[in-house]
mmCIF file of C-alpha atoms in Angstrom:
data_model
loop_
_atom_site.group_PDB
_atom_site.id
_atom_site.type_symbol
_atom_site.label_atom_id
_atom_site.label_comp_id
_atom_site.label_asym_id
_atom_site.label_seq_id
_atom_site.Cartn_x
_atom_site.Cartn_y
_atom_site.Cartn_z
ATOM 1 C CA MET S 1 92.268 102.593 47.743
ATOM 2 C CA LEU S 2 89.205 104.760 47.999
ATOM 3 C CA GLY S 3 88.674 104.632 51.773
ATOM 4 C CA PRO S 4 90.921 106.195 54.436
ATOM 5 C CA LEU S 5 94.104 104.432 55.531
ATOM 6 C CA LEU S 6 94.238 103.352 59.160
ATOM 7 C CA THR S 7 97.588 103.992 60.828
ATOM 8 C CA GLY S 8 97.723 103.723 64.617
ATOM 9 C CA ARG S 9 95.023 105.933 66.059
ATOM 10 C CA TYR S 10 94.564 108.243 63.088
ATOM 11 C CA SER S 11 92.832 107.721 59.800
ATOM 12 C CA ILE S 12 94.524 109.461 56.891
ATOM 13 C CA PRO S 13 92.490 110.012 53.724
ATOM 14 C CA PRO S 14 94.260 109.452 50.380
ATOM 15 C CA LEU S 15 96.164 112.349 48.765
ATOM 16 C CA ARG S 16 93.702 113.094 45.991
ATOM 17 C CA LEU S 17 91.037 114.137 48.524
ATOM 18 C CA TYR S 18 93.157 117.122 49.564
ATOM 19 C CA VAL S 19 92.057 119.680 46.966
ATOM 20 C CA ASN S 20 93.676 122.907 48.234
ATOM 21 C CA LEU S 21 97.134 121.440 48.971
ATOM 22 C CA LYS S 22 100.015 121.692 46.564
ATOM 23 C CA PRO S 23 101.365 118.379 45.290
ATOM 24 C CA SER S 24 104.687 118.907 47.097
ATOM 25 C CA THR S 25 103.101 119.184 50.583
ATOM 26 C CA PRO S 26 102.559 115.817 52.339
ATOM 27 C CA PRO S 27 99.384 115.497 54.374
ATOM 28 C CA SER S 28 99.885 115.677 58.133
ATOM 29 C CA PRO S 29 97.732 113.684 60.533
ATOM 30 C CA PRO S 30 95.194 115.722 62.490
ATOM 31 C CA LYS S 31 96.506 116.799 65.892
ATOM 32 C CA PRO S 32 94.515 115.564 68.847
ATOM 33 C CA ALA S 33 93.303 118.103 71.385
ATOM 34 C CA THR S 34 94.421 115.960 74.340
ATOM 35 C CA GLN S 35 97.414 113.879 75.356
ATOM 36 C CA ILE S 36 98.202 110.722 73.371
ATOM 37 C CA PHE S 37 98.382 107.482 75.345
ATOM 38 C CA ARG S 38 100.223 104.487 73.960
ATOM 39 C CA PHE S 39 99.631 101.028 75.364
ATOM 40 C CA ALA S 40 101.715 97.878 75.034
ATOM 41 C CA LYS S 41 98.759 95.504 75.096
ATOM 42 C CA PRO S 42 95.012 95.783 74.465
ATOM 43 C CA LYS S 43 94.393 94.717 78.072
ATOM 44 C CA HIS S 44 96.164 97.871 79.265
ATOM 45 C CA GLU S 45 94.104 100.078 76.984
ATOM 46 C CA SER S 46 90.906 98.367 78.128
ATOM 47 C CA MET S 47 91.731 98.978 81.790
ATOM 48 C CA PHE S 48 92.573 102.615 81.011
ATOM 49 C CA LYS S 49 89.265 103.154 79.205
ATOM 50 C CA GLN S 50 87.396 101.621 82.151
ATOM 51 C CA ARG S 51 89.148 104.201 84.351
ATOM 52 C CA LYS S 52 90.598 101.532 86.613
ATOM 53 C CA ASN S 53 93.054 102.794 89.214
ATOM 54 C CA PRO S 54 96.508 101.299 88.513
ATOM 55 C CA ARG S 55 97.397 101.479 92.219
ATOM 56 C CA VAL S 56 94.713 98.853 92.880
ATOM 57 C CA ILE S 57 95.502 96.472 90.017
ATOM 58 C CA ALA S 58 98.120 93.998 91.225
ATOM 59 C CA TRP S 59 100.075 93.512 87.988
ATOM 60 C CA THR S 60 100.802 97.187 87.249
ATOM 61 C CA GLN S 61 104.192 98.771 87.869
ATOM 62 C CA VAL S 62 102.628 101.458 90.058
ATOM 63 C CA TYR S 63 101.148 98.806 92.357
ATOM 64 C CA ARG S 64 104.424 96.858 92.503
ATOM 65 C CA ARG S 65 106.427 99.984 93.365
ATOM 66 C CA GLN S 66 103.906 101.070 95.971
ATOM 67 C CA HIS S 67 103.885 97.655 97.693
ATOM 68 C CA ARG S 68 107.646 97.087 97.261
ATOM 69 C CA LYS S 69 107.411 93.944 95.175
ATOM 70 C CA GLY S 70 110.549 92.544 93.555
ATOM 71 C CA VAL S 71 112.998 94.990 95.110
ATOM 72 C CA ALA S 72 116.500 93.493 94.852
ATOM 73 C CA ASP S 73 117.884 95.433 97.845
ATOM 74 C CA GLN S 74 115.256 94.025 100.203
ATOM 75 C CA VAL S 75 116.695 90.518 100.531
ATOM 76 C CA GLN S 76 116.165 90.062 104.250
ATOM 77 C CA LYS S 77 113.805 91.836 106.586
ATOM 78 C CA LYS S 78 115.284 93.441 109.673
ATOM 79 C CA LYS S 79 114.532 91.565 112.844
ATOM 80 C CA SER S 80 112.991 93.638 115.585
ATOM 81 C CA ARG S 81 114.487 93.325 119.039
ATOM 82 C CA LYS S 82 112.434 91.904 121.837
ATOM 83 C CA THR S 83 112.067 94.223 124.777
ATOM 84 C CA VAL S 84 113.619 92.945 127.962
ATOM 85 C CA LYS S 85 111.282 93.309 130.924
ATOM 86 C CA SER S 86 112.853 94.548 134.108
ATOM 87 C CA GLN S 87 111.215 95.475 137.372
ATOM 88 C CA ARG S 88 111.927 98.730 139.093
ATOM 89 C CA GLY S 89 110.499 100.740 141.910
ATOM 90 C CA TYR S 90 107.914 103.443 141.500
ATOM 91 C CA ALA S 91 106.000 106.016 143.548
ATOM 92 C CA GLY S 92 108.968 106.597 145.872
ATOM 93 C CA MET S 93 109.287 102.909 146.784
ATOM 94 C CA SER S 94 112.242 100.699 146.046
ATOM 95 C CA LEU S 95 111.917 97.241 144.523
ATOM 96 C CA THR S 96 112.570 95.562 147.893
ATOM 97 C CA ASP S 97 109.783 97.594 149.547
ATOM 98 C CA LEU S 98 107.367 96.584 146.792
ATOM 99 C CA ALA S 99 108.299 92.907 147.125
ATOM 100 C CA ALA S 100 107.748 93.071 150.913
ATOM 101 C CA LYS S 101 104.350 94.739 150.447
ATOM 102 C CA LYS S 102 103.321 92.101 147.906
ATOM 103 C CA ALA S 103 104.366 89.280 150.230
ATOM 104 C CA GLU S 104 102.385 90.505 153.241
ATOM 105 C CA SER S 105 99.000 88.860 153.900
ATOM 106 C CA PRO S 106 95.649 90.590 153.323
ATOM 107 C CA ALA S 107 94.814 90.451 157.052
ATOM 108 C CA ALA S 108 98.053 92.267 157.950
ATOM 109 C CA ARG S 109 97.309 94.872 155.282
ATOM 110 C CA LEU S 110 93.840 95.440 156.739
ATOM 111 C CA GLU S 111 95.267 95.858 160.256
ATOM 112 C CA ALA S 112 97.820 98.394 159.050
ATOM 113 C CA ARG S 113 95.079 100.342 157.247
ATOM 114 C CA GLN S 114 92.859 100.462 160.347
ATOM 115 C CA ALA S 115 95.814 101.606 162.461
ATOM 116 C CA ALA S 116 96.562 104.418 159.994
ATOM 117 C CA ILE S 117 92.899 105.523 160.017
ATOM 118 C CA ASN S 118 92.756 105.575 163.840
ATOM 119 C CA LYS S 119 96.030 107.523 164.014
ATOM 120 C CA ALA S 120 94.674 110.149 161.584
ATOM 121 C CA LYS S 121 91.455 110.499 163.619
ATOM 122 C CA LEU S 122 93.398 111.019 166.851
ATOM 123 C CA GLU S 123 95.573 113.703 165.238
ATOM 124 C CA LYS S 124 92.461 115.492 163.961
ATOM 125 C CA LYS S 125 90.901 115.494 167.432
ATOM 126 C CA ALA S 126 94.128 116.750 168.983
ATOM 127 C CA THR S 127 94.309 119.731 166.598
ATOM 128 C CA ALA S 128 90.618 120.522 167.176
ATOM 129 C CA THR S 129 90.984 120.573 170.990
ATOM 130 C CA LYS S 130 94.190 122.613 170.804
ATOM 131 C CA ASP S 131 92.349 125.566 169.205
ATOM 132 C CA GLY S 132 89.564 125.348 171.754
ATOM 133 C CA LYS S 133 86.717 124.883 169.331
ATOM 134 C CA PRO S 134 86.173 122.079 166.868
ATOM 135 C CA LYS S 135 86.758 123.015 163.237
ATOM 136 C CA GLY S 136 83.950 122.999 160.694
ATOM 137 C CA THR S 137 81.078 123.576 163.147
ATOM 138 C CA ARG S 138 78.948 126.697 163.624
ATOM 139 C CA PRO S 139 77.823 128.142 166.933
ATOM 140 C CA ALA S 140 74.493 126.726 168.166
ATOM 141 C CA GLY S 141 72.473 129.950 167.627
ATOM 142 C CA GLN S 142 73.385 130.477 163.952
ATOM 143 C CA ALA S 143 71.642 128.366 161.356
ATOM 144 C CA SER S 144 73.074 128.342 157.866
ATOM 145 C CA ALA S 145 71.095 130.615 155.542
ATOM 146 C CA PRO S 146 70.290 129.298 152.079
ATOM 147 C CA LYS S 147 72.871 130.429 149.530
ATOM 148 C CA VAL S 148 71.538 132.834 146.923
ATOM 149 C CA SER S 149 73.312 133.591 143.676
ATOM 150 C CA LYS S 150 73.860 137.117 142.320
ATOM 151 C CA GLN S 151 71.277 136.537 139.612
ATOM 152 C CA GLN S 152 68.653 135.554 142.165
ATOM 153 C CA MET S 153 69.465 138.656 144.219
ATOM 154 C CA LYS S 154 68.865 140.853 141.149
ATOM 155 C CA ASN S 155 65.514 139.192 140.444
ATOM 156 C CA THR S 156 64.211 139.805 143.990
ATOM 157 C CA SER S 157 65.157 143.505 144.093
ATOM 158 C CA GLY S 158 61.588 144.655 143.328
ATOM 159 C CA LYS S 159 62.245 146.340 139.979
ATOM 160 C CA GLY S 160 59.742 144.091 138.275
ATOM 161 C CA GLY S 161 60.324 142.258 135.120
ATOM 162 C CA ARG S 162 58.689 141.344 131.940
#
């Protein structure tokens, strides 16, 4: 028994190599600087040394907890309800009005649109003649001058520049 004894992760040299210790004091194993990890199987230790993430490995407890595998309470999944579709009116129109509008032919729709456009034009003309002059037009003598921004006005003031 000349070499060190192997116990677990530590190697303990035989007693006679301890020169300064008294015979009554048993040798203590050297304390590691970091945390001790104990593994049930060599496969687990191998994965740990390879720095594999246990959340990714399917057979680990962490993975099984995370993905809810083998939970006794979860016998049956809850069934989601199907939504029941129902029609209702929108934009200030009732359902009957919408159904009537859908049923009318494209030609009738076009006629109604043209009538509405003509009515709007007539109303616009009536308001323009009521005031005496048509809106949005300038007198014949005045031409519109080109619009100039404040910055352009500053540049043309004659102070000179760089």
